[in-house]
């Protein structure tokens, strides 16, 4: 079955004996941008209008910010929207560091930023940090098989040089000196060339140095504005319970 019933996947249609591009080309180009950006398929429908503030308490106060969970989420959400608007006019603005516990909506909000900018044909790269580190390690495997033969330099250059980089799930993992050096290499390059990065992490700003080292943490503080998404319960678990009740 053809994906496009108008052009039957030829990419062009005939109008008045002239071949013109089919409207499906625009949608295909958008799909390709999603794939090239590395955005997981499950995140491609995340948009700002779907961000739900009901999961952030208007009563509980975030001890780190001395404001309610709701107010903290509202400020973080506004910062994300502001970033999208400002990045369109200036590709060298400061990035964002979004912290919060597991299931607080950090990745959802980062995907909202990525999707909004992909709609305007911005070149970006969305990587999950553990996956990136695994791919870097795999380049040392002399017996690896398949079609993914990117070198370590290819992967690092892509992360260093892309106009906008998303580092999702910079979590509280056991970072070796090797992994710390790779992350530092990426972030140091981007600082020096004024290329923004959006980072999500479950590590508090105060504890980043313990996991990543002072050099890398210093670069993050230099290039990102810190924001926090605090929640009482993992939003994914809350949503699962909601679906069970509705079913």
C-alpha positions as a Markdown table, in Angstrom:
| # | Residue | x | y | z |
|---|---|---|---|---|
| 1 | Unk | 0.0 | 0.0 | 0.0 |
| 2 | Unk | 1.3 | 3.4 | -1.0 |
| 3 | Unk | 2.0 | 5.8 | 1.9 |
| 4 | Unk | 0.8 | 8.8 | -0.1 |
| 5 | Unk | -2.4 | 8.3 | -2.1 |
| 6 | Unk | -1.9 | 11.6 | -4.0 |
| 7 | Unk | 1.5 | 10.9 | -5.6 |
| 8 | Unk | 1.8 | 7.2 | -4.9 |
| 9 | Unk | 5.2 | 7.8 | -3.3 |
| 10 | Unk | 6.7 | 9.4 | -6.4 |
| 11 | Unk | 7.1 | 12.7 | -4.6 |
| 12 | Unk | 5.6 | 14.7 | -7.5 |
| 13 | Unk | 2.1 | 15.2 | -9.0 |
| 14 | Unk | 1.2 | 16.4 | -12.5 |
| 15 | Unk | -0.8 | 19.7 | -12.7 |
| 16 | Unk | -1.5 | 21.2 | -16.1 |
| 17 | Unk | 1.0 | 18.8 | -17.6 |
| 18 | Unk | 3.7 | 20.1 | -15.2 |
| 19 | Unk | 5.4 | 18.0 | -12.5 |
| 20 | Unk | 5.2 | 19.8 | -9.1 |
| 21 | Unk | 6.3 | 18.6 | -5.7 |
| 22 | Unk | 3.6 | 16.7 | -3.7 |
| 23 | Unk | 2.6 | 18.2 | -0.4 |
| 24 | Unk | 3.7 | 14.9 | 1.3 |
| 25 | Unk | 7.4 | 16.0 | 0.7 |
| 26 | Unk | 7.1 | 18.5 | 3.5 |
| 27 | Unk | 5.9 | 15.8 | 6.0 |
| 28 | Unk | 8.6 | 13.4 | 4.8 |
| 29 | Unk | 11.3 | 16.1 | 5.3 |
| 30 | Unk | 10.0 | 16.6 | 8.9 |
| 31 | Unk | 10.1 | 12.9 | 9.6 |
| 32 | Unk | 13.7 | 12.7 | 8.3 |
| 33 | Unk | 14.6 | 15.7 | 10.5 |
| 34 | Unk | 13.2 | 13.8 | 13.5 |
| 35 | Unk | 15.3 | 10.7 | 12.6 |
| 36 | Unk | 18.5 | 12.7 | 12.0 |
| 37 | Unk | 18.0 | 14.5 | 15.3 |
| 38 | Unk | 18.1 | 11.3 | 17.2 |
| 39 | Unk | 14.8 | 12.0 | 18.9 |
| 40 | Unk | 13.2 | 8.8 | 20.0 |
| 41 | Unk | 9.9 | 8.1 | 18.3 |
| 42 | Unk | 8.0 | 8.0 | 21.6 |
| 43 | Unk | 9.0 | 11.7 | 22.2 |
| 44 | Unk | 8.1 | 13.1 | 18.9 |
| 45 | Unk | 4.5 | 14.1 | 19.9 |
| 46 | Unk | 5.5 | 15.9 | 23.0 |
| 47 | Unk | 4.5 | 19.6 | 22.7 |
| 48 | Unk | 4.2 | 22.5 | 25.1 |
| 49 | Unk | 0.4 | 22.4 | 25.0 |
| 50 | Unk | 0.5 | 18.8 | 26.4 |
| 51 | Unk | 2.6 | 19.7 | 29.5 |
| 52 | Unk | 0.2 | 19.3 | 32.5 |
| 53 | Unk | 0.8 | 21.3 | 35.6 |
| 54 | Unk | -1.6 | 19.2 | 37.7 |
| 55 | Unk | 1.3 | 16.9 | 38.7 |
| 56 | Unk | 3.1 | 19.7 | 40.5 |
| 57 | Unk | 1.8 | 20.6 | 44.0 |
| 58 | Unk | 0.7 | 24.1 | 44.7 |
| 59 | Unk | 1.2 | 23.4 | 48.5 |
| 60 | Unk | 4.5 | 21.5 | 48.8 |
| 61 | Unk | 7.5 | 23.8 | 48.9 |
| 62 | Unk | 10.8 | 22.9 | 47.1 |
| 63 | Unk | 13.5 | 23.2 | 49.8 |
| 64 | Unk | 16.1 | 24.1 | 47.2 |
| 65 | Unk | 14.2 | 27.0 | 45.7 |
| 66 | Unk | 11.9 | 28.0 | 48.6 |
| 67 | Unk | 8.9 | 28.1 | 46.2 |
| 68 | Unk | 6.1 | 25.6 | 45.6 |
| 69 | Unk | 6.5 | 22.7 | 43.2 |
| 70 | Unk | 3.9 | 24.3 | 40.9 |
| 71 | Unk | 5.8 | 27.6 | 40.8 |
| 72 | Unk | 9.1 | 25.9 | 40.1 |
| 73 | Unk | 7.5 | 24.0 | 37.2 |
| 74 | Unk | 5.9 | 27.1 | 35.9 |
| 75 | Unk | 9.2 | 28.9 | 35.8 |
| 76 | Unk | 11.0 | 26.0 | 34.2 |
| 77 | Unk | 8.2 | 25.7 | 31.6 |
| 78 | Unk | 8.5 | 29.4 | 30.8 |
| 79 | Unk | 12.2 | 29.2 | 30.5 |
| 80 | Unk | 11.8 | 26.4 | 27.9 |
| 81 | Unk | 9.4 | 28.4 | 25.8 |
| 82 | Unk | 11.6 | 31.5 | 26.1 |
| 83 | Unk | 14.6 | 29.4 | 24.9 |
| 84 | Unk | 12.7 | 28.3 | 21.8 |
| 85 | Unk | 11.8 | 31.8 | 20.9 |
| 86 | Unk | 15.2 | 33.3 | 21.6 |
| 87 | Unk | 17.2 | 30.5 | 19.9 |
| 88 | Unk | 15.4 | 31.3 | 16.6 |
| 89 | Unk | 17.0 | 34.8 | 16.7 |
| 90 | Unk | 20.3 | 33.9 | 18.3 |
| 91 | Unk | 22.0 | 30.5 | 18.0 |
| 92 | Unk | 24.6 | 31.4 | 20.7 |
| 93 | Unk | 22.3 | 31.9 | 23.7 |
| 94 | Unk | 22.8 | 30.2 | 27.0 |
| 95 | Unk | 21.3 | 26.7 | 27.4 |
| 96 | Unk | 19.2 | 25.1 | 30.2 |
| 97 | Unk | 20.0 | 22.7 | 32.9 |
| 98 | Unk | 16.8 | 21.0 | 34.0 |
| 99 | Unk | 17.1 | 19.0 | 37.3 |
| 100 | Unk | 14.6 | 16.9 | 39.2 |
| 101 | Unk | 13.9 | 13.4 | 40.4 |
| 102 | Unk | 13.0 | 10.5 | 38.1 |
| 103 | Unk | 9.6 | 10.9 | 36.5 |
| 104 | Unk | 9.4 | 14.7 | 37.0 |
| 105 | Unk | 8.9 | 15.6 | 33.3 |
| 106 | Unk | 12.4 | 16.7 | 32.5 |
| 107 | Unk | 12.7 | 14.6 | 29.3 |
| 108 | Unk | 9.1 | 15.6 | 28.3 |
| 109 | Unk | 10.0 | 19.3 | 28.5 |
| 110 | Unk | 13.3 | 18.8 | 26.7 |
| 111 | Unk | 11.4 | 17.0 | 23.9 |
| 112 | Unk | 8.9 | 19.9 | 23.7 |
| 113 | Unk | 11.8 | 22.2 | 23.0 |
| 114 | Unk | 13.3 | 19.9 | 20.4 |
| 115 | Unk | 10.0 | 19.3 | 18.6 |
| 116 | Unk | 9.2 | 23.0 | 18.5 |
| 117 | Unk | 12.5 | 23.8 | 16.9 |
| 118 | Unk | 12.5 | 20.9 | 14.5 |
| 119 | Unk | 9.3 | 22.3 | 13.1 |
| 120 | Unk | 11.3 | 25.3 | 12.0 |
| 121 | Unk | 14.1 | 23.2 | 10.4 |
| 122 | Unk | 16.6 | 23.8 | 13.2 |
| 123 | Unk | 19.5 | 21.4 | 13.1 |
| 124 | Unk | 19.8 | 19.7 | 16.5 |
| 125 | Unk | 20.9 | 16.4 | 18.1 |
| 126 | Unk | 19.1 | 14.7 | 20.9 |
| 127 | Unk | 21.1 | 12.1 | 22.7 |
| 128 | Unk | 20.5 | 10.0 | 25.9 |
| 129 | Unk | 23.8 | 10.2 | 27.8 |
| 130 | Unk | 24.2 | 6.5 | 28.7 |
| 131 | Unk | 23.4 | 5.5 | 25.1 |
| 132 | Unk | 26.0 | 8.0 | 23.8 |
| 133 | Unk | 28.7 | 6.6 | 26.1 |
| 134 | Unk | 27.8 | 3.1 | 25.1 |
| 135 | Unk | 28.2 | 4.0 | 21.4 |
| 136 | Unk | 31.5 | 5.6 | 22.1 |
| 137 | Unk | 32.7 | 2.5 | 23.9 |
| 138 | Unk | 31.6 | 0.3 | 21.0 |
| 139 | Unk | 33.9 | 2.1 | 18.6 |
| 140 | Unk | 36.8 | 0.3 | 20.4 |
| 141 | Unk | 35.3 | -3.1 | 19.6 |
| 142 | Unk | 37.2 | -4.6 | 16.7 |
| 143 | Unk | 34.6 | -7.3 | 16.2 |
| 144 | Unk | 31.5 | -5.1 | 16.0 |
| 145 | Unk | 29.0 | -6.0 | 13.3 |
| 146 | Unk | 26.3 | -4.2 | 11.5 |
| 147 | Unk | 26.0 | -0.9 | 9.5 |
| 148 | Unk | 26.9 | 1.5 | 12.3 |
| 149 | Unk | 30.6 | 2.0 | 11.7 |
| 150 | Unk | 30.9 | 5.5 | 13.1 |
| 151 | Unk | 34.3 | 6.3 | 14.7 |
| 152 | Unk | 34.7 | 7.8 | 18.1 |
| 153 | Unk | 35.7 | 11.0 | 16.3 |
| 154 | Unk | 32.6 | 11.0 | 14.2 |
| 155 | Unk | 30.4 | 10.7 | 17.3 |
| 156 | Unk | 32.3 | 13.3 | 19.3 |
| 157 | Unk | 32.4 | 15.8 | 16.4 |
| 158 | Unk | 28.6 | 15.5 | 15.9 |
| 159 | Unk | 28.0 | 16.2 | 19.6 |
| 160 | Unk | 30.5 | 19.0 | 19.7 |
| 161 | Unk | 29.6 | 20.8 | 16.5 |
| 162 | Unk | 25.8 | 20.5 | 16.1 |
| 163 | Unk | 24.1 | 24.0 | 16.6 |
| 164 | Unk | 21.9 | 22.7 | 19.5 |
| 165 | Unk | 22.7 | 19.6 | 21.6 |
| 166 | Unk | 20.4 | 17.9 | 24.0 |
| 167 | Unk | 22.0 | 15.7 | 26.7 |
| 168 | Unk | 19.1 | 13.7 | 28.2 |
| 169 | Unk | 19.5 | 11.7 | 31.4 |
| 170 | Unk | 22.8 | 12.9 | 32.7 |
| 171 | Unk | 22.0 | 10.7 | 35.7 |
| 172 | Unk | 23.7 | 9.6 | 38.9 |
| 173 | Unk | 25.7 | 6.9 | 37.2 |
| 174 | Unk | 29.2 | 5.7 | 38.0 |
| 175 | Unk | 31.2 | 8.0 | 35.8 |
| 176 | Unk | 34.8 | 6.8 | 35.2 |
| 177 | Unk | 37.6 | 9.1 | 34.2 |
| 178 | Unk | 37.1 | 8.1 | 30.6 |
| 179 | Unk | 33.5 | 9.0 | 30.6 |
| 180 | Unk | 34.1 | 12.3 | 32.4 |
| 181 | Unk | 36.8 | 13.2 | 29.9 |
| 182 | Unk | 34.4 | 12.5 | 26.9 |
| 183 | Unk | 31.7 | 14.7 | 28.4 |
| 184 | Unk | 34.2 | 17.4 | 29.2 |
| 185 | Unk | 35.5 | 17.3 | 25.7 |
| 186 | Unk | 32.0 | 17.9 | 24.3 |
| 187 | Unk | 31.0 | 20.6 | 26.7 |
| 188 | Unk | 34.3 | 22.4 | 26.6 |
| 189 | Unk | 34.1 | 22.7 | 22.8 |
| 190 | Unk | 30.6 | 24.0 | 23.0 |
| 191 | Unk | 31.5 | 26.6 | 25.6 |
| 192 | Unk | 34.4 | 27.8 | 23.5 |
| 193 | Unk | 32.3 | 28.1 | 20.4 |
| 194 | Unk | 29.2 | 29.4 | 22.2 |
| 195 | Unk | 27.0 | 26.5 | 21.1 |
| 196 | Unk | 24.1 | 25.9 | 23.6 |
| 197 | Unk | 23.1 | 22.7 | 25.2 |
| 198 | Unk | 19.9 | 21.5 | 27.0 |
| 199 | Unk | 20.7 | 19.1 | 29.8 |
| 200 | Unk | 18.3 | 17.0 | 31.9 |
| 201 | Unk | 19.6 | 15.3 | 35.0 |
| 202 | Unk | 18.4 | 13.8 | 38.3 |
| 203 | Unk | 21.5 | 15.1 | 40.0 |
| 204 | Unk | 21.0 | 18.3 | 41.9 |
| 205 | Unk | 23.2 | 21.3 | 40.8 |
| 206 | Unk | 25.0 | 21.2 | 44.2 |
| 207 | Unk | 26.0 | 17.5 | 43.6 |
| 208 | Unk | 27.1 | 17.6 | 40.0 |
| 209 | Unk | 30.7 | 18.1 | 40.8 |
| 210 | Unk | 30.7 | 14.8 | 42.8 |
| 211 | Unk | 29.7 | 12.8 | 39.8 |
| 212 | Unk | 31.2 | 14.8 | 36.8 |
| 213 | Unk | 34.2 | 16.5 | 38.3 |
| 214 | Unk | 34.8 | 20.2 | 38.8 |
| 215 | Unk | 35.9 | 20.9 | 35.2 |
| 216 | Unk | 32.8 | 19.6 | 33.6 |
| 217 | Unk | 30.5 | 21.0 | 36.2 |
| 218 | Unk | 32.1 | 24.4 | 35.8 |
| 219 | Unk | 31.4 | 24.3 | 32.0 |
| 220 | Unk | 27.8 | 23.4 | 32.6 |
| 221 | Unk | 27.4 | 26.3 | 35.1 |
| 222 | Unk | 29.0 | 28.6 | 32.6 |
| 223 | Unk | 26.8 | 27.7 | 29.7 |
| 224 | Unk | 23.4 | 26.8 | 31.2 |
| 225 | Unk | 20.7 | 28.5 | 33.4 |
| 226 | Unk | 19.6 | 26.0 | 36.1 |
| 227 | Unk | 15.9 | 25.1 | 36.6 |
| 228 | Unk | 14.2 | 22.4 | 38.6 |
| 229 | Unk | 11.1 | 20.2 | 38.2 |
| 230 | Unk | 10.2 | 18.8 | 41.7 |
| 231 | Unk | 7.4 | 16.3 | 42.1 |
| 232 | Unk | 5.9 | 14.2 | 44.9 |
| 233 | Unk | 5.4 | 11.1 | 42.8 |
| 234 | Unk | 6.8 | 9.7 | 39.6 |
| 235 | Unk | 4.5 | 11.2 | 36.9 |
| 236 | Unk | 4.7 | 8.0 | 34.8 |
| 237 | Unk | 3.4 | 6.0 | 37.7 |
| 238 | Unk | 0.7 | 8.5 | 38.5 |
| 239 | Unk | -0.4 | 8.4 | 34.8 |
| 240 | Unk | -0.4 | 4.6 | 34.8 |
| 241 | Unk | -2.7 | 4.6 | 37.9 |
| 242 | Unk | -5.0 | 7.1 | 36.1 |
| 243 | Unk | -5.3 | 4.9 | 33.0 |
| 244 | Unk | -6.1 | 1.9 | 35.2 |
| 245 | Unk | -8.9 | 3.8 | 36.9 |
| 246 | Unk | -10.3 | 5.0 | 33.6 |
| 247 | Unk | -10.1 | 1.5 | 32.1 |
